[in-house]
């Protein structure tokens, strides 16, 4: 009787636990949970920047004691960095003297790193570059477009861009982020290690989206080197055009065997009949235009 009572109690506890497990949501440790508000960090970063006190509002007030690095160098822009105000818009910035002994034209490499632990809650510092002359007057301004490249190392992974310096008057360079850049975004391919939008614990293996730009973050800048050249040349700037598929491409370019006749191969296109010498020369149809 005693053993029967113990068995009954154990069975009841098991049923209760099973029912509870079925009704309870899957527990995800806090350090593995995606943020509930994906824009919270970005909004706070923007608020922090707008509350910062600018050091200056003209290029002549900047310090140009630092030379542009001979290879891309890492800089972290954020709270504690100097702030400039252009037309009421704040931005963190960097300023450099340009090399005078380098032959023109030359390229300057840039890279921004994702700012944030979670890919879908991250943002990028999108740079704007201004070239100045000896009198600190702007001679060229460019919002640098960023393109994603996922390399084998941290050095070759991020959002890459570049500018060309071709004007012999260029003496100084200022890097900041314009209001237009801060309101933009960069194309990005879904990382296999990112959490999907449907469930925080389900991994998303494919997909694309756009990473918003933000006011702060880690940026690399310096003279272009071979490593950055390869990353810039192979970076993805937009979603590639949809093709017809590998099999279709192979059929059009490679002869393939004809089933039932092992001694013949099919050609991708029919062979035009030989001319008998009496046909008139062909001319394009009236109104046709060459393909672009």
PDB file of C-alpha atoms in Angstrom:
ATOM      1  CA  UNK A   1       0.000   0.000   0.000  1.00  0.00           C
ATOM      2  CA  UNK A   2       2.848   2.319   0.915  1.00  0.00           C
ATOM      3  CA  UNK A   3       4.666   1.708  -2.387  1.00  0.00           C
ATOM      4  CA  UNK A   4       1.450   2.221  -4.338  1.00  0.00           C
ATOM      5  CA  UNK A   5       0.943   5.612  -2.671  1.00  0.00           C
ATOM      6  CA  UNK A   6       4.516   6.707  -3.479  1.00  0.00           C
ATOM      7  CA  UNK A   7       4.098   5.628  -7.110  1.00  0.00           C
ATOM      8  CA  UNK A   8       0.831   7.582  -7.393  1.00  0.00           C
ATOM      9  CA  UNK A   9       2.431  10.745  -6.004  1.00  0.00           C
ATOM     10  CA  UNK A  10       5.406  10.414  -8.365  1.00  0.00           C
ATOM     11  CA  UNK A  11       3.072   9.976 -11.349  1.00  0.00           C
ATOM     12  CA  UNK A  12       1.054  13.050 -10.389  1.00  0.00           C
ATOM     13  CA  UNK A  13       4.206  15.175 -10.051  1.00  0.00           C
ATOM     14  CA  UNK A  14       5.462  13.994 -13.458  1.00  0.00           C
ATOM     15  CA  UNK A  15       2.169  14.885 -15.130  1.00  0.00           C
ATOM     16  CA  UNK A  16       2.169  18.321 -13.524  1.00  0.00           C
ATOM     17  CA  UNK A  17       5.734  19.032 -14.623  1.00  0.00           C
ATOM     18  CA  UNK A  18       5.001  17.879 -18.171  1.00  0.00           C
ATOM     19  CA  UNK A  19       1.960  20.115 -18.394  1.00  0.00           C
ATOM     20  CA  UNK A  20       3.953  23.044 -17.084  1.00  0.00           C
ATOM     21  CA  UNK A  21       6.752  22.493 -19.599  1.00  0.00           C
ATOM     22  CA  UNK A  22       4.299  22.413 -22.506  1.00  0.00           C
ATOM     23  CA  UNK A  23       2.655  25.667 -21.442  1.00  0.00           C
ATOM     24  CA  UNK A  24       5.884  27.507 -20.535  1.00  0.00           C
ATOM     25  CA  UNK A  25       7.788  29.398 -23.226  1.00  0.00           C
ATOM     26  CA  UNK A  26      11.289  28.305 -24.170  1.00  0.00           C
ATOM     27  CA  UNK A  27      13.789  29.855 -21.794  1.00  0.00           C
ATOM     28  CA  UNK A  28      16.580  31.792 -23.444  1.00  0.00           C
ATOM     29  CA  UNK A  29      19.483  33.069 -21.297  1.00  0.00           C
ATOM     30  CA  UNK A  30      19.682  36.881 -21.196  1.00  0.00           C
ATOM     31  CA  UNK A  31      23.047  36.931 -22.952  1.00  0.00           C
ATOM     32  CA  UNK A  32      21.535  35.067 -25.931  1.00  0.00           C
ATOM     33  CA  UNK A  33      18.380  37.122 -26.284  1.00  0.00           C
ATOM     34  CA  UNK A  34      18.025  39.566 -29.125  1.00  0.00           C
ATOM     35  CA  UNK A  35      17.238  43.126 -27.958  1.00  0.00           C
ATOM     36  CA  UNK A  36      13.532  43.897 -27.653  1.00  0.00           C
ATOM     37  CA  UNK A  37      13.988  47.399 -29.102  1.00  0.00           C
ATOM     38  CA  UNK A  38      16.368  47.248 -32.052  1.00  0.00           C
ATOM     39  CA  UNK A  39      16.483  51.072 -32.332  1.00  0.00           C
ATOM     40  CA  UNK A  40      17.062  51.762 -28.640  1.00  0.00           C
ATOM     41  CA  UNK A  41      20.863  51.890 -28.810  1.00  0.00           C
ATOM     42  CA  UNK A  42      20.881  53.982 -31.975  1.00  0.00           C
ATOM     43  CA  UNK A  43      18.356  56.466 -30.570  1.00  0.00           C
ATOM     44  CA  UNK A  44      20.436  56.842 -27.412  1.00  0.00           C
ATOM     45  CA  UNK A  45      23.611  57.400 -29.455  1.00  0.00           C
ATOM     46  CA  UNK A  46      21.914  60.154 -31.448  1.00  0.00           C
ATOM     47  CA  UNK A  47      20.634  61.802 -28.274  1.00  0.00           C
ATOM     48  CA  UNK A  48      24.092  61.693 -26.686  1.00  0.00           C
ATOM     49  CA  UNK A  49      25.662  63.353 -29.730  1.00  0.00           C
ATOM     50  CA  UNK A  50      23.096  66.132 -29.908  1.00  0.00           C
ATOM     51  CA  UNK A  51      23.672  66.910 -26.232  1.00  0.00           C
ATOM     52  CA  UNK A  52      27.442  67.155 -26.686  1.00  0.00           C
ATOM     53  CA  UNK A  53      29.107  70.582 -26.822  1.00  0.00           C
ATOM     54  CA  UNK A  54      30.839  71.270 -30.156  1.00  0.00           C
ATOM     55  CA  UNK A  55      34.440  72.344 -30.042  1.00  0.00           C
ATOM     56  CA  UNK A  56      34.278  74.307 -33.260  1.00  0.00           C
ATOM     57  CA  UNK A  57      32.197  75.215 -36.280  1.00  0.00           C
ATOM     58  CA  UNK A  58      34.810  76.118 -38.913  1.00  0.00           C
ATOM     59  CA  UNK A  59      37.606  74.065 -40.459  1.00  0.00           C
ATOM     60  CA  UNK A  60      40.188  76.657 -39.452  1.00  0.00           C
ATOM     61  CA  UNK A  61      39.518  75.798 -35.794  1.00  0.00           C
ATOM     62  CA  UNK A  62      40.522  72.137 -36.277  1.00  0.00           C
ATOM     63  CA  UNK A  63      43.859  70.666 -35.289  1.00  0.00           C
ATOM     64  CA  UNK A  64      45.803  69.086 -38.162  1.00  0.00           C
ATOM     65  CA  UNK A  65      48.824  67.891 -36.190  1.00  0.00           C
ATOM     66  CA  UNK A  66      48.163  64.222 -37.046  1.00  0.00           C
ATOM     67  CA  UNK A  67      49.323  62.959 -40.430  1.00  0.00           C
ATOM     68  CA  UNK A  68      47.102  60.666 -42.480  1.00  0.00           C
ATOM     69  CA  UNK A  69      48.255  57.110 -41.567  1.00  0.00           C
ATOM     70  CA  UNK A  70      50.353  55.340 -44.216  1.00  0.00           C
ATOM     71  CA  UNK A  71      48.022  52.354 -43.875  1.00  0.00           C
ATOM     72  CA  UNK A  72      44.456  52.140 -42.498  1.00  0.00           C
ATOM     73  CA  UNK A  73      44.411  52.757 -38.751  1.00  0.00           C
ATOM     74  CA  UNK A  74      41.606  52.200 -36.254  1.00  0.00           C
ATOM     75  CA  UNK A  75      39.788  55.107 -34.590  1.00  0.00           C
ATOM     76  CA  UNK A  76      36.826  54.942 -32.201  1.00  0.00           C
ATOM     77  CA  UNK A  77      34.371  57.836 -32.411  1.00  0.00           C
ATOM     78  CA  UNK A  78      31.835  58.352 -29.661  1.00  0.00           C
ATOM     79  CA  UNK A  79      31.296  59.973 -26.256  1.00  0.00           C
ATOM     80  CA  UNK A  80      34.532  61.721 -25.339  1.00  0.00           C
ATOM     81  CA  UNK A  81      35.493  62.430 -28.961  1.00  0.00           C
ATOM     82  CA  UNK A  82      35.562  65.979 -30.282  1.00  0.00           C
ATOM     83  CA  UNK A  83      32.354  67.236 -31.889  1.00  0.00           C
ATOM     84  CA  UNK A  84      31.801  69.685 -34.737  1.00  0.00           C
ATOM     85  CA  UNK A  85      28.612  71.525 -35.644  1.00  0.00           C
ATOM     86  CA  UNK A  86      27.769  72.154 -39.312  1.00  0.00           C
ATOM     87  CA  UNK A  87      24.489  73.986 -39.946  1.00  0.00           C
ATOM     88  CA  UNK A  88      23.223  72.917 -36.557  1.00  0.00           C
ATOM     89  CA  UNK A  89      24.015  69.222 -37.145  1.00  0.00           C
ATOM     90  CA  UNK A  90      26.511  67.602 -34.804  1.00  0.00           C
ATOM     91  CA  UNK A  91      29.099  64.996 -35.729  1.00  0.00           C
ATOM     92  CA  UNK A  92      32.196  63.394 -34.265  1.00  0.00           C
ATOM     93  CA  UNK A  93      35.199  64.008 -36.515  1.00  0.00           C
ATOM     94  CA  UNK A  94      38.867  63.324 -37.308  1.00  0.00           C
ATOM     95  CA  UNK A  95      41.331  65.679 -39.021  1.00  0.00           C
ATOM     96  CA  UNK A  96      44.636  64.949 -40.759  1.00  0.00           C
ATOM     97  CA  UNK A  97      47.404  66.548 -42.757  1.00  0.00           C
ATOM     98  CA  UNK A  98      47.855  64.923 -46.163  1.00  0.00           C
ATOM     99  CA  UNK A  99      51.234  63.686 -47.439  1.00  0.00           C
ATOM    100  CA  UNK A 100      52.855  66.134 -49.852  1.00  0.00           C
ATOM    101  CA  UNK A 101      55.511  63.852 -51.264  1.00  0.00           C
ATOM    102  CA  UNK A 102      53.065  61.229 -52.567  1.00  0.00           C
ATOM    103  CA  UNK A 103      52.452  61.145 -56.296  1.00  0.00           C
ATOM    104  CA  UNK A 104      48.954  62.088 -57.423  1.00  0.00           C
ATOM    105  CA  UNK A 105      46.445  60.600 -57.695  1.00  0.00           C
ATOM    106  CA  UNK A 106      46.353  58.324 -54.651  1.00  0.00           C
ATOM    107  CA  UNK A 107      43.560  56.579 -52.789  1.00  0.00           C
ATOM    108  CA  UNK A 108      42.471  56.778 -49.177  1.00  0.00           C
ATOM    109  CA  UNK A 109      40.857  53.659 -47.711  1.00  0.00           C
ATOM    110  CA  UNK A 110      38.008  53.673 -45.195  1.00  0.00           C
ATOM    111  CA  UNK A 111      36.179  50.985 -43.262  1.00  0.00           C
ATOM    112  CA  UNK A 112      33.372  51.100 -40.714  1.00  0.00           C
ATOM    113  CA  UNK A 113      32.699  48.294 -38.267  1.00  0.00           C
ATOM    114  CA  UNK A 114      29.265  47.202 -37.121  1.00  0.00           C
ATOM    115  CA  UNK A 115      28.402  48.973 -33.906  1.00  0.00           C
ATOM    116  CA  UNK A 116      26.357  46.594 -31.754  1.00  0.00           C
ATOM    117  CA  UNK A 117      26.324  43.026 -30.539  1.00  0.00           C
ATOM    118  CA  UNK A 118      23.380  41.906 -32.663  1.00  0.00           C
ATOM    119  CA  UNK A 119      23.471  42.261 -36.434  1.00  0.00           C
ATOM    120  CA  UNK A 120      19.835  43.368 -36.772  1.00  0.00           C
ATOM    121  CA  UNK A 121      20.289  45.904 -33.979  1.00  0.00           C
ATOM    122  CA  UNK A 122      23.614  47.261 -35.241  1.00  0.00           C
ATOM    123  CA  UNK A 123      24.473  50.417 -37.138  1.00  0.00           C
ATOM    124  CA  UNK A 124      27.436  51.905 -39.000  1.00  0.00           C
ATOM    125  CA  UNK A 125      29.304  55.181 -38.822  1.00  0.00           C
ATOM    126  CA  UNK A 126      29.018  56.434 -42.414  1.00  0.00           C
ATOM    127  CA  UNK A 127      31.881  58.799 -43.251  1.00  0.00           C
ATOM    128  CA  UNK A 128      31.902  62.087 -45.111  1.00  0.00           C
ATOM    129  CA  UNK A 129      35.301  63.296 -46.311  1.00  0.00           C
ATOM    130  CA  UNK A 130      36.293  66.919 -46.947  1.00  0.00           C
ATOM    131  CA  UNK A 131      39.543  67.941 -48.636  1.00  0.00           C
ATOM    132  CA  UNK A 132      40.939  71.355 -47.722  1.00  0.00           C
ATOM    133  CA  UNK A 133      43.564  73.630 -49.251  1.00  0.00           C
ATOM    134  CA  UNK A 134      46.307  75.613 -47.503  1.00  0.00           C
ATOM    135  CA  UNK A 135      43.790  78.235 -46.375  1.00  0.00           C
ATOM    136  CA  UNK A 136      41.515  75.537 -44.865  1.00  0.00           C
ATOM    137  CA  UNK A 137      38.942  76.113 -47.572  1.00  0.00           C
ATOM    138  CA  UNK A 138      37.044  73.034 -48.836  1.00  0.00           C
ATOM    139  CA  UNK A 139      37.885  71.999 -52.391  1.00  0.00           C
ATOM    140  CA  UNK A 140      35.962  68.673 -52.420  1.00  0.00           C
ATOM    141  CA  UNK A 141      33.341  66.982 -50.257  1.00  0.00           C
ATOM    142  CA  UNK A 142      32.147  63.404 -50.600  1.00  0.00           C
ATOM    143  CA  UNK A 143      29.678  61.195 -48.747  1.00  0.00           C
ATOM    144  CA  UNK A 144      31.546  57.894 -48.984  1.00  0.00           C
ATOM    145  CA  UNK A 145      29.424  54.933 -50.066  1.00  0.00           C
ATOM    146  CA  UNK A 146      30.022  51.762 -48.033  1.00  0.00           C
ATOM    147  CA  UNK A 147      30.055  48.193 -49.358  1.00  0.00           C
ATOM    148  CA  UNK A 148      30.062  44.997 -47.306  1.00  0.00           C
ATOM    149  CA  UNK A 149      32.952  42.531 -47.416  1.00  0.00           C
ATOM    150  CA  UNK A 150      33.179  39.422 -45.234  1.00  0.00           C
ATOM    151  CA  UNK A 151      36.802  38.287 -45.190  1.00  0.00           C
ATOM    152  CA  UNK A 152      38.768  35.612 -43.365  1.00  0.00           C
ATOM    153  CA  UNK A 153      40.056  38.099 -40.798  1.00  0.00           C
ATOM    154  CA  UNK A 154      38.682  41.073 -38.873  1.00  0.00           C
ATOM    155  CA  UNK A 155      40.891  43.311 -41.007  1.00  0.00           C
ATOM    156  CA  UNK A 156      39.050  42.305 -44.176  1.00  0.00           C
ATOM    157  CA  UNK A 157      35.545  42.298 -42.680  1.00  0.00           C
ATOM    158  CA  UNK A 158      33.283  45.329 -42.479  1.00  0.00           C
ATOM    159  CA  UNK A 159      31.823  48.105 -44.614  1.00  0.00           C
ATOM    160  CA  UNK A 160      34.476  49.432 -46.992  1.00  0.00           C
ATOM    161  CA  UNK A 161      34.841  52.590 -49.037  1.00  0.00           C
ATOM    162  CA  UNK A 162      37.508  54.799 -50.571  1.00  0.00           C
ATOM    163  CA  UNK A 163      38.183  58.215 -52.064  1.00  0.00           C
ATOM    164  CA  UNK A 164      40.735  59.449 -54.570  1.00  0.00           C
ATOM    165  CA  UNK A 165      42.911  62.478 -53.969  1.00  0.00           C
ATOM    166  CA  UNK A 166      43.810  64.006 -57.330  1.00  0.00           C
ATOM    167  CA  UNK A 167      43.881  67.759 -56.650  1.00  0.00           C
ATOM    168  CA  UNK A 168      47.381  69.124 -56.001  1.00  0.00           C
ATOM    169  CA  UNK A 169      45.859  71.814 -53.784  1.00  0.00           C
ATOM    170  CA  UNK A 170      44.699  69.241 -51.205  1.00  0.00           C
ATOM    171  CA  UNK A 171      46.590  69.702 -47.939  1.00  0.00           C
ATOM    172  CA  UNK A 172      44.201  68.547 -45.229  1.00  0.00           C
ATOM    173  CA  UNK A 173      41.451  65.963 -44.770  1.00  0.00           C
ATOM    174  CA  UNK A 174      38.480  66.021 -42.399  1.00  0.00           C
ATOM    175  CA  UNK A 175      36.348  62.960 -41.731  1.00  0.00           C
ATOM    176  CA  UNK A 176      32.906  63.367 -40.180  1.00  0.00           C
ATOM    177  CA  UNK A 177      29.345  62.130 -40.869  1.00  0.00           C
ATOM    178  CA  UNK A 178      26.926  64.463 -42.619  1.00  0.00           C
ATOM    179  CA  UNK A 179      23.232  64.654 -41.788  1.00  0.00           C
ATOM    180  CA  UNK A 180      22.477  62.869 -45.076  1.00  0.00           C
ATOM    181  CA  UNK A 181      24.858  60.036 -44.204  1.00  0.00           C
ATOM    182  CA  UNK A 182      23.439  59.636 -40.703  1.00  0.00           C
ATOM    183  CA  UNK A 183      19.947  59.293 -42.196  1.00  0.00           C
ATOM    184  CA  UNK A 184      21.021  56.641 -44.719  1.00  0.00           C
ATOM    185  CA  UNK A 185      21.793  52.917 -44.647  1.00  0.00           C
ATOM    186  CA  UNK A 186      24.091  50.275 -46.163  1.00  0.00           C
ATOM    187  CA  UNK A 187      23.137  47.053 -47.950  1.00  0.00           C
ATOM    188  CA  UNK A 188      24.075  43.955 -45.953  1.00  0.00           C
ATOM    189  CA  UNK A 189      23.755  40.228 -46.501  1.00  0.00           C
ATOM    190  CA  UNK A 190      22.280  38.127 -43.701  1.00  0.00           C
ATOM    191  CA  UNK A 191      24.879  36.445 -41.531  1.00  0.00           C
ATOM    192  CA  UNK A 192      24.289  32.729 -40.808  1.00  0.00           C
ATOM    193  CA  UNK A 193      25.003  33.436 -37.154  1.00  0.00           C
ATOM    194  CA  UNK A 194      22.312  36.103 -36.790  1.00  0.00           C
ATOM    195  CA  UNK A 195      19.027  35.514 -35.037  1.00  0.00           C
ATOM    196  CA  UNK A 196      15.929  35.465 -37.198  1.00  0.00           C
ATOM    197  CA  UNK A 197      13.049  37.852 -36.669  1.00  0.00           C
ATOM    198  CA  UNK A 198      10.594  34.993 -36.029  1.00  0.00           C
ATOM    199  CA  UNK A 199      12.269  33.431 -32.998  1.00  0.00           C
ATOM    200  CA  UNK A 200      15.356  34.545 -31.034  1.00  0.00           C
ATOM    201  CA  UNK A 201      16.714  31.005 -30.841  1.00  0.00           C
ATOM    202  CA  UNK A 202      16.209  30.143 -34.524  1.00  0.00           C
ATOM    203  CA  UNK A 203      19.190  30.798 -36.751  1.00  0.00           C
ATOM    204  CA  UNK A 204      18.617  32.581 -40.067  1.00  0.00           C
ATOM    205  CA  UNK A 205      20.880  31.199 -42.791  1.00  0.00           C
ATOM    206  CA  UNK A 206      19.992  33.554 -45.636  1.00  0.00           C
ATOM    207  CA  UNK A 207      18.451  36.895 -46.457  1.00  0.00           C
ATOM    208  CA  UNK A 208      19.432  40.520 -46.946  1.00  0.00           C
ATOM    209  CA  UNK A 209      18.586  43.793 -45.293  1.00  0.00           C
ATOM    210  CA  UNK A 210      19.945  47.291 -44.747  1.00  0.00           C
ATOM    211  CA  UNK A 211      22.034  48.412 -41.791  1.00  0.00           C
ATOM    212  CA  UNK A 212      21.153  51.948 -40.642  1.00  0.00           C
ATOM    213  CA  UNK A 213      23.809  54.610 -40.236  1.00  0.00           C
ATOM    214  CA  UNK A 214      24.541  56.073 -36.847  1.00  0.00           C
ATOM    215  CA  UNK A 215      26.511  58.933 -35.298  1.00  0.00           C
ATOM    216  CA  UNK A 216      29.337  56.950 -33.690  1.00  0.00           C
ATOM    217  CA  UNK A 217      31.355  53.781 -34.072  1.00  0.00           C
ATOM    218  CA  UNK A 218      34.710  52.362 -35.124  1.00  0.00           C
ATOM    219  CA  UNK A 219      36.235  53.609 -38.358  1.00  0.00           C
ATOM    220  CA  UNK A 220      39.507  52.836 -40.108  1.00  0.00           C
ATOM    221  CA  UNK A 221      41.243  55.364 -42.354  1.00  0.00           C
ATOM    222  CA  UNK A 222      44.621  55.600 -44.076  1.00  0.00           C
ATOM    223  CA  UNK A 223      46.459  55.235 -47.361  1.00  0.00           C
ATOM    224  CA  UNK A 224      45.185  52.357 -49.460  1.00  0.00           C
ATOM    225  CA  UNK A 225      47.144  49.099 -49.110  1.00  0.00           C
ATOM    226  CA  UNK A 226      46.854  45.729 -50.862  1.00  0.00           C
ATOM    227  CA  UNK A 227      44.668  44.196 -48.155  1.00  0.00           C
ATOM    228  CA  UNK A 228      42.103  46.983 -48.288  1.00  0.00           C
ATOM    229  CA  UNK A 229      42.359  47.189 -52.065  1.00  0.00           C
ATOM    230  CA  UNK A 230      41.243  43.563 -52.334  1.00  0.00           C
ATOM    231  CA  UNK A 231      38.391  44.112 -49.883  1.00  0.00           C
ATOM    232  CA  UNK A 232      37.160  47.248 -51.670  1.00  0.00           C
ATOM    233  CA  UNK A 233      37.322  45.611 -55.106  1.00  0.00           C
ATOM    234  CA  UNK A 234      35.371  42.534 -53.971  1.00  0.00           C
ATOM    235  CA  UNK A 235      32.891  44.191 -51.625  1.00  0.00           C
ATOM    236  CA  UNK A 236      29.126  43.847 -52.149  1.00  0.00           C
ATOM    237  CA  UNK A 237      27.406  47.186 -52.663  1.00  0.00           C
ATOM    238  CA  UNK A 238      23.896  46.011 -53.603  1.00  0.00           C
ATOM    239  CA  UNK A 239      21.851  42.896 -54.212  1.00  0.00           C
ATOM    240  CA  UNK A 240      23.217  41.121 -57.309  1.00  0.00           C
ATOM    241  CA  UNK A 241      21.014  40.806 -60.383  1.00  0.00           C
ATOM    242  CA  UNK A 242      18.983  37.599 -60.645  1.00  0.00           C
ATOM    243  CA  UNK A 243      20.426  35.181 -63.237  1.00  0.00           C
ATOM    244  CA  UNK A 244      18.993  32.204 -65.112  1.00  0.00           C
ATOM    245  CA  UNK A 245      20.838  29.682 -62.968  1.00  0.00           C
ATOM    246  CA  UNK A 246      23.993  27.622 -63.343  1.00  0.00           C
ATOM    247  CA  UNK A 247      22.434  24.842 -65.442  1.00  0.00           C
ATOM    248  CA  UNK A 248      20.957  27.284 -67.944  1.00  0.00           C
ATOM    249  CA  UNK A 249      24.279  29.082 -68.269  1.00  0.00           C
ATOM    250  CA  UNK A 250      26.133  25.818 -68.845  1.00  0.00           C
ATOM    251  CA  UNK A 251      23.658  24.695 -71.542  1.00  0.00           C
ATOM    252  CA  UNK A 252      24.189  27.928 -73.436  1.00  0.00           C
ATOM    253  CA  UNK A 253      27.967  27.806 -73.316  1.00  0.00           C
ATOM    254  CA  UNK A 254      29.028  24.124 -73.258  1.00  0.00           C
ATOM    255  CA  UNK A 255      28.017  21.370 -75.782  1.00  0.00           C
ATOM    256  CA  UNK A 256      26.319  18.410 -74.109  1.00  0.00           C
ATOM    257  CA  UNK A 257      25.778  14.775 -75.261  1.00  0.00           C
ATOM    258  CA  UNK A 258      22.565  13.817 -77.064  1.00  0.00           C
ATOM    259  CA  UNK A 259      20.792  10.882 -75.404  1.00  0.00           C
ATOM    260  CA  UNK A 260      20.626   7.868 -77.728  1.00  0.00           C
ATOM    261  CA  UNK A 261      23.535   8.865 -79.949  1.00  0.00           C
ATOM    262  CA  UNK A 262      26.850   8.619 -78.177  1.00  0.00           C
ATOM    263  CA  UNK A 263      28.859   9.855 -81.155  1.00  0.00           C
ATOM    264  CA  UNK A 264      27.123  13.225 -81.419  1.00  0.00           C
ATOM    265  CA  UNK A 265      26.934  16.251 -79.248  1.00  0.00           C
ATOM    266  CA  UNK A 266      24.356  18.969 -79.321  1.00  0.00           C
ATOM    267  CA  UNK A 267      25.424  22.516 -79.861  1.00  0.00           C
ATOM    268  CA  UNK A 268      23.968  25.332 -77.808  1.00  0.00           C
ATOM    269  CA  UNK A 269      22.595  27.096 -80.892  1.00  0.00           C
ATOM    270  CA  UNK A 270      21.602  26.049 -84.403  1.00  0.00           C
ATOM    271  CA  UNK A 271      24.236  26.539 -87.093  1.00  0.00           C
ATOM    272  CA  UNK A 272      23.258  29.066 -89.739  1.00  0.00           C
ATOM    273  CA  UNK A 273      23.050  27.626 -93.315  1.00  0.00           C
ATOM    274  CA  UNK A 274      25.911  28.405 -95.621  1.00  0.00           C
ATOM    275  CA  UNK A 275      25.342  31.120 -98.165  1.00  0.00           C
ATOM    276  CA  UNK A 276      25.083  30.067-101.798  1.00  0.00           C
ATOM    277  CA  UNK A 277      26.635  33.330-102.867  1.00  0.00           C
ATOM    278  CA  UNK A 278      23.387  34.712-104.329  1.00  0.00           C
ATOM    279  CA  UNK A 279      21.848  36.011-101.106  1.00  0.00           C
ATOM    280  CA  UNK A 280      21.884  39.727-100.444  1.00  0.00           C
ATOM    281  CA  UNK A 281      23.920  40.927 -97.506  1.00  0.00           C
ATOM    282  CA  UNK A 282      21.857  41.222 -94.354  1.00  0.00           C
ATOM    283  CA  UNK A 283      21.141  44.613 -92.851  1.00  0.00           C
ATOM    284  CA  UNK A 284      19.683  45.478 -89.451  1.00  0.00           C
ATOM    285  CA  UNK A 285      15.966  46.112 -89.247  1.00  0.00           C
ATOM    286  CA  UNK A 286      14.835  49.683 -89.596  1.00  0.00           C
ATOM    287  CA  UNK A 287      14.402  51.398 -86.257  1.00  0.00           C
ATOM    288  CA  UNK A 288      16.450  48.884 -84.263  1.00  0.00           C
ATOM    289  CA  UNK A 289      18.913  50.180 -81.744  1.00  0.00           C
ATOM    290  CA  UNK A 290      21.997  48.545 -80.244  1.00  0.00           C
ATOM    291  CA  UNK A 291      21.579  47.062 -76.814  1.00  0.00           C
ATOM    292  CA  UNK A 292      22.995  49.071 -74.040  1.00  0.00           C
TER     293      UNK A 292
END
